[in-house]
Structures are given as structure tokens and as C-alpha cells.
Coordinates of C-alpha atoms in Angstrom, one line a residue:
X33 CA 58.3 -82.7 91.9
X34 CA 55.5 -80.7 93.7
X35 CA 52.2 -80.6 91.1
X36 CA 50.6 -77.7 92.5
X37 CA 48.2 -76.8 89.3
X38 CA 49.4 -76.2 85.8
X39 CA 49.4 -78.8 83.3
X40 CA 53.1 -78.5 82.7
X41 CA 55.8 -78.3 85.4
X42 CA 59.3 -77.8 84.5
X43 CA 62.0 -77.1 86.6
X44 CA 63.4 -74.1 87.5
X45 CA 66.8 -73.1 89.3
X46 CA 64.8 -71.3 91.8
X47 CA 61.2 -72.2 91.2
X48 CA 58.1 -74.2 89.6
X49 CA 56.9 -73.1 86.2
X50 CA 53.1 -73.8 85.6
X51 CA 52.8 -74.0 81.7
X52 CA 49.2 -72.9 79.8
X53 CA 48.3 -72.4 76.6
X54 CA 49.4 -69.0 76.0
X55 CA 51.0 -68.1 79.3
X56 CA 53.4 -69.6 82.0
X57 CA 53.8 -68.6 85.8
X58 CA 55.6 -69.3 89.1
X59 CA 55.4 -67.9 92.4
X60 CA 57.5 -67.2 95.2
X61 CA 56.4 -66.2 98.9
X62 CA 55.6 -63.0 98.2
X63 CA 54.7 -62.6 94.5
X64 CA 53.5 -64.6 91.0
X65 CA 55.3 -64.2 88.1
X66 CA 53.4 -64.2 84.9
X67 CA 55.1 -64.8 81.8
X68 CA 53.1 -64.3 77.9
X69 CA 54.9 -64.6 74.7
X70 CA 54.6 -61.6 72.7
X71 CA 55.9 -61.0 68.6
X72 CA 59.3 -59.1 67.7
X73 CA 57.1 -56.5 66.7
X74 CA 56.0 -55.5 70.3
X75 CA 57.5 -52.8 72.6
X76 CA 57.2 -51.2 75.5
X77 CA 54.4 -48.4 74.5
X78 CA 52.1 -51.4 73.0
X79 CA 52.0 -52.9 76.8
X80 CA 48.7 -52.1 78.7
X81 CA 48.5 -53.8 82.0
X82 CA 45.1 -53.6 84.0
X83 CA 44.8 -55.6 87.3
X84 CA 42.4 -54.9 90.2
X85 CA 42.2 -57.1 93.5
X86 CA 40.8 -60.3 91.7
X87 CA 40.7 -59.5 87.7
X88 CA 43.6 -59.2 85.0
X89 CA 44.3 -58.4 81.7
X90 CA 47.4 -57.9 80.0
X91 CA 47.7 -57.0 76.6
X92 CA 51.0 -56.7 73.9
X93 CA 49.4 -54.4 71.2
X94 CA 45.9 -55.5 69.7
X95 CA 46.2 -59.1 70.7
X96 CA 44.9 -59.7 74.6
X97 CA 47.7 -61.9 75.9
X98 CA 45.9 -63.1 79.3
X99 CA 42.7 -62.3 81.0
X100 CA 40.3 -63.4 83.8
X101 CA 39.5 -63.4 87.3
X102 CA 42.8 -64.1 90.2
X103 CA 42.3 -67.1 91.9
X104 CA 43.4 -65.2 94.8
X105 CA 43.4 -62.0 95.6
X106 CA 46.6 -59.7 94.7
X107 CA 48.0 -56.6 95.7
X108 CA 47.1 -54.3 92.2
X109 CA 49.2 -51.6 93.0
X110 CA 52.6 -53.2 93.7
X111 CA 53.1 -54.5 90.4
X112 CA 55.7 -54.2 88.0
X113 CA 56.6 -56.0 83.9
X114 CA 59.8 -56.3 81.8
X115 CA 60.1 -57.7 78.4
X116 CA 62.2 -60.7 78.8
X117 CA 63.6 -63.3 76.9
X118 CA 62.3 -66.4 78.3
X119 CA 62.6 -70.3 77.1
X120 CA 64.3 -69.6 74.2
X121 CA 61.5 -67.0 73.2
X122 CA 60.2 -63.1 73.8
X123 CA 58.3 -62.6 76.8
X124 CA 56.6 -60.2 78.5
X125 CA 56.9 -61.1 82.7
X126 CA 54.8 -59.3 85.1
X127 CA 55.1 -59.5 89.0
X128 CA 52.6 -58.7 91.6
X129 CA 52.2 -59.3 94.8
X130 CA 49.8 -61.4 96.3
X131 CA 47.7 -60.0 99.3
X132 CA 48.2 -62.5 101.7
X133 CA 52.3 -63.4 102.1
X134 CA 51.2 -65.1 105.7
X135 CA 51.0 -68.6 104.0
X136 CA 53.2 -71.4 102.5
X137 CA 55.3 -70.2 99.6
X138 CA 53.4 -72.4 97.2
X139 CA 50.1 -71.4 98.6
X140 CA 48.9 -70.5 94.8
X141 CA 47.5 -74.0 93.3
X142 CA 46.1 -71.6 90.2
X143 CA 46.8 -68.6 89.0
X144 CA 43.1 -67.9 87.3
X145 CA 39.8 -69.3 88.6
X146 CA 39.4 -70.8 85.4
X147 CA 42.8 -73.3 85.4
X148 CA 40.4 -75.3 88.5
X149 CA 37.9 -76.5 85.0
X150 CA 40.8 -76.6 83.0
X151 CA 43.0 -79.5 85.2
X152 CA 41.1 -82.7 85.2
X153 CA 42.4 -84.1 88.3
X154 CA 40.9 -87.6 88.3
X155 CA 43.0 -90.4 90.1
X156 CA 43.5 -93.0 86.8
X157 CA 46.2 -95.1 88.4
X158 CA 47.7 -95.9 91.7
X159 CA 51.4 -97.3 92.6
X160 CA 51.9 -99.0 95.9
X161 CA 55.2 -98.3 97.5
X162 CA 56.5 -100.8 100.0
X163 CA 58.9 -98.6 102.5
X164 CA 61.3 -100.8 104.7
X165 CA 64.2 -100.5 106.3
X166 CA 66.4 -103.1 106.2
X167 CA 64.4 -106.5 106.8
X168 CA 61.6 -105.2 108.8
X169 CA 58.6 -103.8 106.7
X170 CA 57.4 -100.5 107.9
X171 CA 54.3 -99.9 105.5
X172 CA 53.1 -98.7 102.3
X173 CA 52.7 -94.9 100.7
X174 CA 49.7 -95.3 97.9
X175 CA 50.4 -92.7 95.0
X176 CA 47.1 -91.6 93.2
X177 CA 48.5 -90.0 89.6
X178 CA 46.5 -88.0 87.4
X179 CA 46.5 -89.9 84.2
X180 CA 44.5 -87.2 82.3
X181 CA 46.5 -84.3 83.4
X182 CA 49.9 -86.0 82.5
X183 CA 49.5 -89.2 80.4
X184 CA 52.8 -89.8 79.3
X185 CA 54.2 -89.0 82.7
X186 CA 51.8 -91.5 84.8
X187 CA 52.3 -94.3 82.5
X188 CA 56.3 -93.4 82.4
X189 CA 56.0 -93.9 86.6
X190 CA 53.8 -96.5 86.3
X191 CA 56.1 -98.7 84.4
X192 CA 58.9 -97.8 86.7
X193 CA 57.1 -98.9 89.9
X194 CA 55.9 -101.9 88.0
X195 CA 59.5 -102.9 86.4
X196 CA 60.9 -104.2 90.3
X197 CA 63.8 -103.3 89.6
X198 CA 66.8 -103.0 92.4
X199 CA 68.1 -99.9 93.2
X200 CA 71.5 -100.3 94.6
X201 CA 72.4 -98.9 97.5
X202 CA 74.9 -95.2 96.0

């Protein structure tokens, strides 16, 4: 799995899901997708959607669902939202474009300015990985893992690269 910012990730058929407090998103080579729970209650008219180049704020009747600065700059004007169920729950998903489609499809590492404070991204443990082939010996890949990001992950790897166990040939 690719972690590319988000303090989740769950896998998606087509895509990675960065997972916050109160709002998810993904991104393909062209757009981000934004997803924010909203109540039964909400519809269509209670939906006010106000981006610019490098700010958004969405909102699902009184209650401000997301807002703050891109951490890239978007295209504001091709834009468009749905309510969706997503995850078992009632979302509201907006798609805009992002302003520079040149670049990587997972060029995004953060949807807001404000996720780089939020992700503590300090190295806590490292797993040595002995790659050979056959007999011979060909090196060693060093895995830094962000133990403060993803606890229960890191020590869940750590115990598997620790464990020796053989993995036979499938």
C-alpha cells in the first residue's frame, strides 16, 4: 500500500481513501474526490459549496462539513457534488479538478495545508529486509514506518518481519 498522507488508508477498487476526522478523499489523475458525512435530514437545497483556487468550504445545512486552505491549487470552476451513500453511511462527494493534471496521479500527498501538522511522520521503527535470489545475497531494503501515524499497523509489520518465518515458494 502506497501511504501518501491521511491517517487512514483503505482500499478501494479503483483508488486510495485518505480517512480524517470528518471527511475522506481520493484522487485520480485529474481530480480529488471529497467525501463528508452529512444527517438524513440534509438535501440538496441545504448544500452550499464555496471553493476558490486554494480555499474550500462545504457546508450541509448549518453545520460546516469541511473548510480550509487546498494544499494545491484546483480548478474552482470545474467542480461538481452528489449525495452519495458511501461506507455504509450518507455522504455528500464533491469532485474538482486539480490545476495541474501534468504530474503523477498520486501527486496530492494532502488534501488541506493543515493535514501536513496533522500527520506526525516520525520514523519510530525500522525493518531490515534481506533480498536474495536463490543462494546469492543481493542486498538489503531498510523500511522506516511511522509508528505514530499507524501504531497498530507498524507493530503488526514489525512482528511479521521479526517472526522469520518461511514463505514457501506459491
Amino acid at each position: 500500500r502506497r501511504l501518501r498522507g491521511g491517517i487512514d488508508i483503505l482500499a478501494k477498487s479503483d483508488n486510495w481513501v485518505r480517512k480524517f476526522a470528518n471527511y475522506s478523499w481520493t484522487q485520480d489523475p485529474h481530480e480529488l474526490h471529497i467525501y463528508t458525512p452529512i444527517d438524513e435530514s440534509v438535501t440538496s437545497k441545504l448544500v452550499a459549496i464555496n471553493l476558490t483556487e486554494k480555499n474550500v468550504e462545504i457546508k450541509a445545512g448549518n453545520h460546516t462539513c469541511l473548510s480550509g486552505d487546498f494544499d494545491q491549487r484546483v480548478k474552482p470552476r470545474n467542480f461538481q457534488w452528489e449525495i452519495i451513500p458511501f461506507r455504509g453511511k450518507r455522504h455528500l462527494k464533491v469532485s474538482v479538478r486539480k490545476k495541474d493534471t501534468n504530474s503523477q496521479m498520486f501527486d496530492w500527498q494532502y488534501l488541506l495545508a493543515k493535514e501536513r501538522e496533522a500527520l506526525d511522520t516520525t520514523i519510530t521503527h525500522q525493518v531490515f529486509m534481506d533480498i536474495s535470489l536463490g543462494d546469492m545475497l543481493l542486498g538489503q531494503v531498510v523500511v522506516g514506518l511511522f509508528g505514530k501515524m499507524c501504531p497498530k499497523e507498524v507493530r503488526n509489520f514489525v512482528e511479521l518481519a521479526e517472526s522469520n518465518v518461511f514463505i514457501p515458494k506459491g
